[in-house]
Short mmCIF file of C-alpha atoms and ligand atoms in Angstrom, two decimals:
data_model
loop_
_atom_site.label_atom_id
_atom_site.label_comp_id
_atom_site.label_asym_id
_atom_site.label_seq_id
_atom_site.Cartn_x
_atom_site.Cartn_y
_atom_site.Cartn_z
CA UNK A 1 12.56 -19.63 11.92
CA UNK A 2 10.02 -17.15 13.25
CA UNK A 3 7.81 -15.24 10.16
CA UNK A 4 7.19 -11.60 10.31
CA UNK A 5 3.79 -10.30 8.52
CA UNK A 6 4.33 -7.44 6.83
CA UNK A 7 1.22 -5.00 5.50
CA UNK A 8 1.74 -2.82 3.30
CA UNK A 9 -0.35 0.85 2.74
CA UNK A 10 0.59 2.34 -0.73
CA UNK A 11 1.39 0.12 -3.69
CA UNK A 12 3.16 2.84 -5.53
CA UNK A 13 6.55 3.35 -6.49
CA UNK A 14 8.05 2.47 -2.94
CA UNK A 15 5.60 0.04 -2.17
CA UNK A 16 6.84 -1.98 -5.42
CA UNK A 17 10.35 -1.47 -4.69
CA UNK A 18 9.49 -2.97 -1.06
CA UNK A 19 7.92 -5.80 -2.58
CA UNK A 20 10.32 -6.55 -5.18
CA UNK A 21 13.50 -6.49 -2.69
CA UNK A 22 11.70 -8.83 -0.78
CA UNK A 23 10.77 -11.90 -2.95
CA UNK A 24 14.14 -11.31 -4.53
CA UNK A 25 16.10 -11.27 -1.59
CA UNK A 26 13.55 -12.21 1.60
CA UNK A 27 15.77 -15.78 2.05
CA UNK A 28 18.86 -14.70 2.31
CA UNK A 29 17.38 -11.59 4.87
CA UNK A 30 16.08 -15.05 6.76
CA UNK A 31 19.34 -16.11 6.81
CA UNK A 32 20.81 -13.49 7.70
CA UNK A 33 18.29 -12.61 10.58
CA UNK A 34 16.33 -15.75 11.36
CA UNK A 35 13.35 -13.44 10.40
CA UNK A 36 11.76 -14.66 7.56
CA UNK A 37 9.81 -11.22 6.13
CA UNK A 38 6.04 -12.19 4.36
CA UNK A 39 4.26 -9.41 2.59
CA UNK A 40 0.88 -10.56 3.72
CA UNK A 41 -1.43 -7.48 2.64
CA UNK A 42 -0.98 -4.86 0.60
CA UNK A 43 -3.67 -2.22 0.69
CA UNK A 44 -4.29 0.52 -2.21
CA UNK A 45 -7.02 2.10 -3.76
CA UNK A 46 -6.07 0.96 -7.33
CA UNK A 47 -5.34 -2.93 -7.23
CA UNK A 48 -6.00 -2.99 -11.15
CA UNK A 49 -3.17 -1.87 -12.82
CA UNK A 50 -0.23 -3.77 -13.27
CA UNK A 51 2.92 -3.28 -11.62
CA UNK A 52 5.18 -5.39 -13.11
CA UNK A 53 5.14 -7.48 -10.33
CA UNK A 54 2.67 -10.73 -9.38
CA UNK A 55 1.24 -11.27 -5.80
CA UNK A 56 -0.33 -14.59 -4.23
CA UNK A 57 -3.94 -14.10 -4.76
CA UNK A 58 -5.42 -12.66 -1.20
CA UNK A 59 -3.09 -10.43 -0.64
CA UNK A 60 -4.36 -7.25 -2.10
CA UNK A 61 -6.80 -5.28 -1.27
CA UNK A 62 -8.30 -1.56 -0.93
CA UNK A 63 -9.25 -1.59 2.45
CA UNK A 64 -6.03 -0.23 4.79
CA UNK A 65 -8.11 -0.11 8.10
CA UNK A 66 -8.73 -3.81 7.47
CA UNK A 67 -4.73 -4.31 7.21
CA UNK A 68 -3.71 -2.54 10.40
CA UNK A 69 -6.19 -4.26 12.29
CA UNK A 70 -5.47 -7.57 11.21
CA UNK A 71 -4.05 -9.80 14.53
CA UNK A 72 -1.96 -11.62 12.46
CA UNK A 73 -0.05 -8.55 10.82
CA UNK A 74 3.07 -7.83 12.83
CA UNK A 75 4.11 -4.50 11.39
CA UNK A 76 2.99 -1.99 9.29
CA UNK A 77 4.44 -0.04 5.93
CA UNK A 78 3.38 3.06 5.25
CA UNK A 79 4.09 3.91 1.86
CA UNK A 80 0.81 5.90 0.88
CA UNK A 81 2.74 9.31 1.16
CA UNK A 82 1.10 12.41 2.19
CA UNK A 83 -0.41 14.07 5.26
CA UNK A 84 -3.66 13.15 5.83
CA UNK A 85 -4.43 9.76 5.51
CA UNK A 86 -1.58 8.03 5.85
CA UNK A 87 -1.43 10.53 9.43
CA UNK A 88 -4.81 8.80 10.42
CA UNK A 89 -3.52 5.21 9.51
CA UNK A 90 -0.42 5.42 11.02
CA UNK A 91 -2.00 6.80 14.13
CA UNK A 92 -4.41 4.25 14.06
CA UNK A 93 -1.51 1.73 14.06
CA UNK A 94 0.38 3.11 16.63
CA UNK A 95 -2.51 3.00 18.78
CA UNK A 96 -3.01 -0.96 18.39
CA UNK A 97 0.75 -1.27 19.27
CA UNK A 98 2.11 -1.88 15.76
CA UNK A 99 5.55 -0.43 14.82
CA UNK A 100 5.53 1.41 11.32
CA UNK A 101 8.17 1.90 8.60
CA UNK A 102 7.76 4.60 6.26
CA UNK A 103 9.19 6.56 3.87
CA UNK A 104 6.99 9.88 4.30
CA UNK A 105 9.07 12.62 5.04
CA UNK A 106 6.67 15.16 4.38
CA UNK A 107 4.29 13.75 7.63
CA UNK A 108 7.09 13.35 9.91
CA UNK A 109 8.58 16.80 9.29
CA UNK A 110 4.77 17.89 9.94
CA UNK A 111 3.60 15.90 12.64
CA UNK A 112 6.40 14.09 13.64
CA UNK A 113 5.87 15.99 17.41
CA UNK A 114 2.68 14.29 17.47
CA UNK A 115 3.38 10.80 15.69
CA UNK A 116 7.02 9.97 17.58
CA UNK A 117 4.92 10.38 21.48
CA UNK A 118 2.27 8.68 20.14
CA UNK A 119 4.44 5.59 19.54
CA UNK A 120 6.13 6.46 22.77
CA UNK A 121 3.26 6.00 24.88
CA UNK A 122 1.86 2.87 22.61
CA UNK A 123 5.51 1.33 23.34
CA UNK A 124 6.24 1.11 20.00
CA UNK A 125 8.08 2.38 16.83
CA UNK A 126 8.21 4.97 13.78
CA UNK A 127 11.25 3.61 11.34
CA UNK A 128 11.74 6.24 8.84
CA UNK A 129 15.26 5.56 7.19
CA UNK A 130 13.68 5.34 3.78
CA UNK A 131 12.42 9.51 4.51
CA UNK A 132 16.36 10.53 4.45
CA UNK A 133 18.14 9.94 1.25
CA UNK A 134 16.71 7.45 -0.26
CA UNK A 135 18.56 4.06 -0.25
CA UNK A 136 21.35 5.11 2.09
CA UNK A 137 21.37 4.31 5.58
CA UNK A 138 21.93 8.21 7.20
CA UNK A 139 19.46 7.43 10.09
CA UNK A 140 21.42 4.70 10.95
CA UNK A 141 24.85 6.47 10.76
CA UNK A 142 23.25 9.21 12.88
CA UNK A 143 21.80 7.03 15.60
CA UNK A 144 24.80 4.38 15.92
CA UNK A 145 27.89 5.12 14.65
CA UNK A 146 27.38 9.02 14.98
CA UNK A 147 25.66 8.43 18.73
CA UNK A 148 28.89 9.51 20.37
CA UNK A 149 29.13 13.12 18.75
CA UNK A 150 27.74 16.56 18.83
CA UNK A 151 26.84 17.47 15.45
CA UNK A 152 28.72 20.76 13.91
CA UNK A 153 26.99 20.87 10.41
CA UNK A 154 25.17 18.70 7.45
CA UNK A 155 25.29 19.49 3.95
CA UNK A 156 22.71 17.44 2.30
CA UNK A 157 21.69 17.11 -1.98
CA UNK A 158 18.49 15.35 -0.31
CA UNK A 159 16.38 15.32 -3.29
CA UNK A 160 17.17 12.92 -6.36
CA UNK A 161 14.53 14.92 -8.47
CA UNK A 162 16.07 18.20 -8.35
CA UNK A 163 19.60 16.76 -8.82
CA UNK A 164 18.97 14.68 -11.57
CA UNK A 165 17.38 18.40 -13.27
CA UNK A 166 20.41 19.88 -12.44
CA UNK A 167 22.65 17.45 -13.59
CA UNK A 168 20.93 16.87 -16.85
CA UNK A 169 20.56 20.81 -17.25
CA UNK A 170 24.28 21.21 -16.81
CA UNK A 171 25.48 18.29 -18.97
CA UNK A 172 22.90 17.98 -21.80
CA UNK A 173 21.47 21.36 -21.60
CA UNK A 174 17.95 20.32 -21.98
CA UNK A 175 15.17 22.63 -20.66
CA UNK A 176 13.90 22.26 -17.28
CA UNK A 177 10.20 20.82 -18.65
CA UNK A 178 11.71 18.01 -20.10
CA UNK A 179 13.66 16.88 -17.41
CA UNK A 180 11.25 17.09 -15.08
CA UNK A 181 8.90 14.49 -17.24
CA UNK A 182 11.65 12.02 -17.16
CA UNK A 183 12.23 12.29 -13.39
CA UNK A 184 8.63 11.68 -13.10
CA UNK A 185 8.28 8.63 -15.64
CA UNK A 186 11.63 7.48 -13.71
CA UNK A 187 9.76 7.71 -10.77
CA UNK A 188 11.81 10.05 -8.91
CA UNK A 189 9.34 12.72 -8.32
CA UNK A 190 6.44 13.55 -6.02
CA UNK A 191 3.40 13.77 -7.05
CA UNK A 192 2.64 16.86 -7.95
CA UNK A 193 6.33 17.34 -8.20
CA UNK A 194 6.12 20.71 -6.67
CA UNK A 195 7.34 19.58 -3.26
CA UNK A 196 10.74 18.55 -5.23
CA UNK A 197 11.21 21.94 -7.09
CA UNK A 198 10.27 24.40 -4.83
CA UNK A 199 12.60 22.89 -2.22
CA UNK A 200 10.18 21.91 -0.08
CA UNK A 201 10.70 17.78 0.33
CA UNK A 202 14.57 18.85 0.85
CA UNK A 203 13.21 21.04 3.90
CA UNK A 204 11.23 18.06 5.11
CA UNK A 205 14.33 15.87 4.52
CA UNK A 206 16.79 18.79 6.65
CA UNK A 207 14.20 18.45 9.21
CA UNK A 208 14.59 14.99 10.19
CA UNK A 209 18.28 15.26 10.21
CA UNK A 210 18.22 18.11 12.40
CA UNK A 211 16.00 16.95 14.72
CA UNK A 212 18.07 13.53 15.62
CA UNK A 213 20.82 15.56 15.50
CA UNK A 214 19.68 18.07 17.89
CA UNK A 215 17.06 15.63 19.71
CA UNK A 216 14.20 17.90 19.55
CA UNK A 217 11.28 17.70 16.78
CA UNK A 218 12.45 20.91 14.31
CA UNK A 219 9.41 22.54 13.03
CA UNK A 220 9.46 22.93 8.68
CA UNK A 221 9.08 26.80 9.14
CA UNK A 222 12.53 27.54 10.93
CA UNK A 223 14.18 26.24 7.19
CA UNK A 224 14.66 28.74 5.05
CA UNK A 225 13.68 27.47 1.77
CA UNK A 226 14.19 28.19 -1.67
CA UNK A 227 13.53 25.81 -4.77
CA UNK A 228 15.34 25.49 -8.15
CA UNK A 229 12.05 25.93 -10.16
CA UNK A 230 13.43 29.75 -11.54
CA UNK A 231 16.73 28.91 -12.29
CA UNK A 232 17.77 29.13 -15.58
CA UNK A 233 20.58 27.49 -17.60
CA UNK A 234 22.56 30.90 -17.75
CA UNK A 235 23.48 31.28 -14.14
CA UNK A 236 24.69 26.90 -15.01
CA UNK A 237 26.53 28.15 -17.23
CA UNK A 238 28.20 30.64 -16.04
CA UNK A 239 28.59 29.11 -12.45
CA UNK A 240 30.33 26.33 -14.87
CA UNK A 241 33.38 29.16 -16.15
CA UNK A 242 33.79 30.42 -12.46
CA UNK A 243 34.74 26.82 -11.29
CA UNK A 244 31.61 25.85 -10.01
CA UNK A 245 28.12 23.58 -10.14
CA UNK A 246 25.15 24.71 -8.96
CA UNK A 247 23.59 22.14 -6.30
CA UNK A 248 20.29 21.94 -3.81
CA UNK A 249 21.73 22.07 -0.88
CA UNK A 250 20.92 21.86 2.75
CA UNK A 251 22.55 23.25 4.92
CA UNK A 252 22.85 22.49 8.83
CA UNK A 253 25.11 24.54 11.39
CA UNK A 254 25.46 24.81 14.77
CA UNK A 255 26.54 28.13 15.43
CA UNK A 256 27.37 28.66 19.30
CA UNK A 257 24.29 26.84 20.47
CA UNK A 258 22.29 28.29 17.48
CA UNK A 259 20.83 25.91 14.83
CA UNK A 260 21.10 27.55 11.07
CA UNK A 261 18.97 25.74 8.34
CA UNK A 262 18.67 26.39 4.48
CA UNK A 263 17.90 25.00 1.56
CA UNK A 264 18.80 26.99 -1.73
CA UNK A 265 20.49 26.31 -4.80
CA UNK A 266 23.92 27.25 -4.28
CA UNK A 267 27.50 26.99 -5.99
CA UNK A 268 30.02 24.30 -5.17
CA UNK A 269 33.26 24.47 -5.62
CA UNK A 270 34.07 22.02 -8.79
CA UNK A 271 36.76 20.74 -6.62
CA UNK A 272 34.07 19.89 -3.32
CA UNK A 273 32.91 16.36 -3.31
CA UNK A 274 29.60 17.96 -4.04
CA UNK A 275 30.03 18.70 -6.99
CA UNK A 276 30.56 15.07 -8.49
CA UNK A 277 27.37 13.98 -7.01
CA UNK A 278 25.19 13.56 -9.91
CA UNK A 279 21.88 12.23 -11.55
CA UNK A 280 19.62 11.34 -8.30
CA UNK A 281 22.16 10.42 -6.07
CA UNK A 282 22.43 12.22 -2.93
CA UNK A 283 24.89 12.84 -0.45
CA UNK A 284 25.24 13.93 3.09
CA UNK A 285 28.20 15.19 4.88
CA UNK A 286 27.92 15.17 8.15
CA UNK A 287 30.58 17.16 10.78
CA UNK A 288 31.19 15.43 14.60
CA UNK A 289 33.40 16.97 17.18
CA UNK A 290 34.99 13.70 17.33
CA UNK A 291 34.87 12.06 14.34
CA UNK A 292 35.44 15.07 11.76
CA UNK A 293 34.29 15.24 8.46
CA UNK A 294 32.33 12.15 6.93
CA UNK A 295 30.27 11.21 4.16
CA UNK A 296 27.32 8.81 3.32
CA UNK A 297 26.51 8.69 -0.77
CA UNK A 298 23.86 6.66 -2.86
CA UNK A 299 20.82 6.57 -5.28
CA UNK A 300 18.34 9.33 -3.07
CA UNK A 301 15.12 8.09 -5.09
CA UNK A 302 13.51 5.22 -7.16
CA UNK A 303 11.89 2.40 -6.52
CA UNK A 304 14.28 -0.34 -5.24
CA UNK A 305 17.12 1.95 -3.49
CA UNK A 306 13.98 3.38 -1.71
CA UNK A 307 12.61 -0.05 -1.12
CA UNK A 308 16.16 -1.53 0.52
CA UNK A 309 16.09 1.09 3.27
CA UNK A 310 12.43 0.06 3.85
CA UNK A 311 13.49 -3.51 3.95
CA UNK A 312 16.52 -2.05 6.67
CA UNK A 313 13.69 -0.74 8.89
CA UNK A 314 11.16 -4.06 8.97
CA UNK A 315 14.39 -6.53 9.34
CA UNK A 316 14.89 -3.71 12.21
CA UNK A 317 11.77 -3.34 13.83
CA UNK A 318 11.15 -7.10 13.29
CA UNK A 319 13.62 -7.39 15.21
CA UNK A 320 12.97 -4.73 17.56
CA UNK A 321 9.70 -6.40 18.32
CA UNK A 322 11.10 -10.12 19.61
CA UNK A 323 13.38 -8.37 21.71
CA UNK A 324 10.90 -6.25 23.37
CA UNK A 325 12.44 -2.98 23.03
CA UNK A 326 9.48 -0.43 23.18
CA UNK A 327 10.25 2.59 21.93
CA UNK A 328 13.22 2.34 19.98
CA UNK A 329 16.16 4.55 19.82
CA UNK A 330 15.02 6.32 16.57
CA UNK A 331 12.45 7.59 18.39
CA UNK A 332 13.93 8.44 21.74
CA UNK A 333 16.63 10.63 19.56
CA UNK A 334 13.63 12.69 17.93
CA UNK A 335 12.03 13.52 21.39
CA UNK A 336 12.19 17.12 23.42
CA UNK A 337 15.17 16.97 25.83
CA UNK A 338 16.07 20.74 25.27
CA UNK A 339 15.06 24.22 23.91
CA UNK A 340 16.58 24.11 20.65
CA UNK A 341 17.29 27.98 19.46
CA UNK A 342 16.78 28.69 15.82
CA UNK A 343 19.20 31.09 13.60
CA UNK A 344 16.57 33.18 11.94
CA UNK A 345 16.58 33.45 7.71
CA UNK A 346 18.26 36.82 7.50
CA UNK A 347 20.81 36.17 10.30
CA UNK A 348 22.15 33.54 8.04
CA UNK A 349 25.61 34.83 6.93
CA UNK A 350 26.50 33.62 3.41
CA UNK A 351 28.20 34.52 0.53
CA UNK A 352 26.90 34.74 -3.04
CA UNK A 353 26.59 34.82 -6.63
CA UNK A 354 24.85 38.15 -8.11
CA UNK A 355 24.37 38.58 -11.82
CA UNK A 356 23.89 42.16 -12.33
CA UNK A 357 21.23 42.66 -15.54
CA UNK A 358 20.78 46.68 -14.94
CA UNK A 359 23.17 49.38 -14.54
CA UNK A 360 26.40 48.90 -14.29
CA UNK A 361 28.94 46.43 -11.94
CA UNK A 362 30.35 49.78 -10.33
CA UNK A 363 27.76 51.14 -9.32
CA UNK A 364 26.57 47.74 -8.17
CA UNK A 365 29.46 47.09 -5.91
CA UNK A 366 28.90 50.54 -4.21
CA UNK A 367 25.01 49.67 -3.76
CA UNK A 368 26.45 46.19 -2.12
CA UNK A 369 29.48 48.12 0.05
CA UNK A 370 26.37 50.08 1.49
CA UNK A 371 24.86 47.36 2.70
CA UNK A 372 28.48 45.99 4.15
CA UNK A 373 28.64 43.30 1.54
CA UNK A 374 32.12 43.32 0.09
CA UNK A 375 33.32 41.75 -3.19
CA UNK A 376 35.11 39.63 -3.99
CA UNK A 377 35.31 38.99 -7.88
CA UNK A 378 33.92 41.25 -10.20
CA UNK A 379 33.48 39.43 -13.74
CA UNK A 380 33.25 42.42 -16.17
CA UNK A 381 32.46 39.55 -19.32
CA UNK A 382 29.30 37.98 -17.71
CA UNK A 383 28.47 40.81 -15.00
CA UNK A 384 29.01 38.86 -12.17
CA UNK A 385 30.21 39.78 -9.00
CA UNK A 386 31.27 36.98 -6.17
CA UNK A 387 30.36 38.66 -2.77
CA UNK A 388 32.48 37.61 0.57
CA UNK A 389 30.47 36.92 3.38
CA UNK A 390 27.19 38.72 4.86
CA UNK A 391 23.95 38.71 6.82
CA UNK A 392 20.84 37.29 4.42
CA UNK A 393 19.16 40.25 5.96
CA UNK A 394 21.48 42.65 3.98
CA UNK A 395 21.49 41.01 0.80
CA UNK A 396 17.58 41.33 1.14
CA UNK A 397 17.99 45.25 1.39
CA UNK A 398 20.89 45.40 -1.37
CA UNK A 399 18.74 42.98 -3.99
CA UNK A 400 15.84 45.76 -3.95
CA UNK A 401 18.01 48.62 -5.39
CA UNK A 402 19.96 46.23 -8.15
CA UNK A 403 16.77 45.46 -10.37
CA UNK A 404 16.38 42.30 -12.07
CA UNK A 405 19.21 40.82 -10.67
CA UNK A 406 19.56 37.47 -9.86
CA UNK A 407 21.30 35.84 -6.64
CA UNK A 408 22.49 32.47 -5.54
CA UNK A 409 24.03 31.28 -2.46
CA UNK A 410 27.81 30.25 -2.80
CA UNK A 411 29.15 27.97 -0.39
CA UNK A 412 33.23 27.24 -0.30
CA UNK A 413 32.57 24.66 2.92
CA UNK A 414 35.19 26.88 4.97
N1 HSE B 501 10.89 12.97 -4.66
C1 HSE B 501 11.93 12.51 -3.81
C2 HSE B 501 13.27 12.86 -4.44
C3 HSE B 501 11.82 11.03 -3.59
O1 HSE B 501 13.29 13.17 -5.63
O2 HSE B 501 14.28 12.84 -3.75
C4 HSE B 501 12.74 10.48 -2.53
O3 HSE B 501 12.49 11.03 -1.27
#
């Protein structure tokens, strides 16, 4: 039975989960893979506080250069999060050869140009199926069983933080504050959690699924992204009497050769699968010319669902590494074939959800028909008005002349 040594950078939430799946379930992974999967290092800068887990004596420590240059380490974790050091370390890694797994979406959707040639060159790996969804395997759909197709469109609810809010605001009504502490004593959230409300780790997320979708590296800024952090439990409310939840979503097209991306919180049909994905599960539902419509769902943050796609990617490059595969596929997939051309923000066509707080819905519908936006509900009881579809660019000019009102993206998955 051949042993793989596994170090580990970051003893945090992931870290644990990683560690945890392991001595629970590393035998029957032998088993399974005749690779038997030792944690032999863990590095952090706190290896005080207890984690409500035990480790052989030896194997901690706070000194992560130490780890990646260890000889008898075969493959390194990256669970620090972040852009800076865990850049450096991985880098470093790379450099000596050493395949990483990691989790940090944020420094792929950043660097990833950089970090996926780097491996290239080294002949070696970046496994990142924990930096998609959490604990389900949507890399691995993409790269294998999705290999065969062009990619039409993704609708992702990538982040587990801002679902669970939503969920929670919807169902239980509880203010946003509140929430937001439990996702972060749950373990859910980033640290600051920021990156989860303003939309931004979704972004990163859409990023990575683009770019293996599209094989190029997609840079953050082409995503037009907005966060939930100002919504309030009115437009939940009401969105709840029109027949629909409100949701995070990403959203992925390719339109003619042009690549749209968004994140914004948007209504869902009641009746769309979206709309029953709750609590921090996420969901992505991905298009193929061939295949049609299909679906991946599971938990999209916490510890141990995080941890099992971690596990996936060391069983993988593990096994990657006896086989003498190089680069893997992952990374091949992520790499500049093509120009990829971008759909810019206001070219987006959508339609949408206004709630109209001054003047009257008349008059509103005529600002909108100026701006070629037509209607197509007008809710005289809440003062809401459903538009049909338009350019982002015109709902921009229409939003400045209806003060105060307030406008969400509507999606009906036509
Ligand atoms: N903060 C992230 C989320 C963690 O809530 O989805 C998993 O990527």
């Amino acid at each position: 039975m051949k042993e793989i040594k596994i170090g580990i950078l970051g003893f945090g939430t992931v870290g644990v989960g990683v560690v945890e799946g392991i001595q629970k379930n590393g035998a029957l992974m032998a088993e399974r893979t005749g690779i038997y999967p030792v944690v032999a290092k863990i590095a952090d800068l706190d290896i005080t506080t207890d984690r409500g887990i035990t480790v052989p004596d030896g194997v901690l420590t706070t000194d992560a250069m130490s780890v990646i240059a260890d000889d008898q380490i075969d493959l390194i974790a990256e669970l620090i999060g972040g852009t800076t050091v865990a850049r450096t370390f991985m880098l470093e890694a790379l450099k000596q050869g050493k395949p990483v797994v990691t989790a940090n979406k944020a420094l792929l959707a950043e660097h990833g140009a950089e970090l996926y040639k780097v491996a290239q060159e080294n002949k070696t790996g970046i496994y990142y199926e924990a930096a998609v969804g959490g604990g389900i395997p949507i890399l691995l759909a993409q790269r294998t069983g999705l290999v065969g197709n062009q990619i039409e469109s993704i609708y992702g609810i990538l982040n587990g933080t801002c679902n669970y809010i939503l969920t929670r605001m919807e169902l239980e009504g509880l203010p946003f504050d509140e929430i937001l502490a439990d996702a972060q004593k749950l373990g859910y959230a980033e640290t600051p959690p920021d990156l989860d409300i303003d939309g931004i780790d979704t972004a990163h997320k859409t990023t990575i699924l683009a770019s293996m979708a599209y094989g190029t590296p997609v840079p953050i800024s082409v995503v037009a992204t907005k966060g939930i952090r100002a919504l309030s439990g009115q437009e939940i409310s009401n969105a709840d009497a029109l027949g629909y939840r409100i949701k995070l979503l990403a959203i992925i097209k390719n339109k003619g050769g042009k690549v749209e991306l968004s994140v914004e919180p948007t209504l869902v049909p009641k009746t769309h699968m979206t709309a029953s994905v709750n609590d921090s599960f996420n969901a992505v539902f991905v298009k193929g010319d061939l295949v049609g419509d299909t679906m991946y769902y599971g938990r999209g943050a916490g510890s141990l669902p995080t941890g099992s796609a971690v596990i996936a990617d060391l069983m993988e490059a593990a096994a990657d590494q006896s086989n003498k595969v190089g680069a893997p596929v992952g990374i091949h997939m992520m790499l500049q074939k093509e120009a990829v051309e971008y759909c810019a923000a206001g070219a987006i066509e959508k339609c949408c959800y206004i709630r109209i707080v001054e003047g009257d819905l008349k008059e509103a519908a005529t600002i909108l028909k100026k701006h070629g936006i037509d209607t197509r509900l007008i809710e005289e009881s809440t003062s809401i008005i459903l538009t049909q579809k338009a350019k982002e660019s015109a709902f921009v000019a229409a939003m400045k002349e209806l003060n105060g009102a307030i406008r969400l993206r509507l999606e009906n998955f036509e």
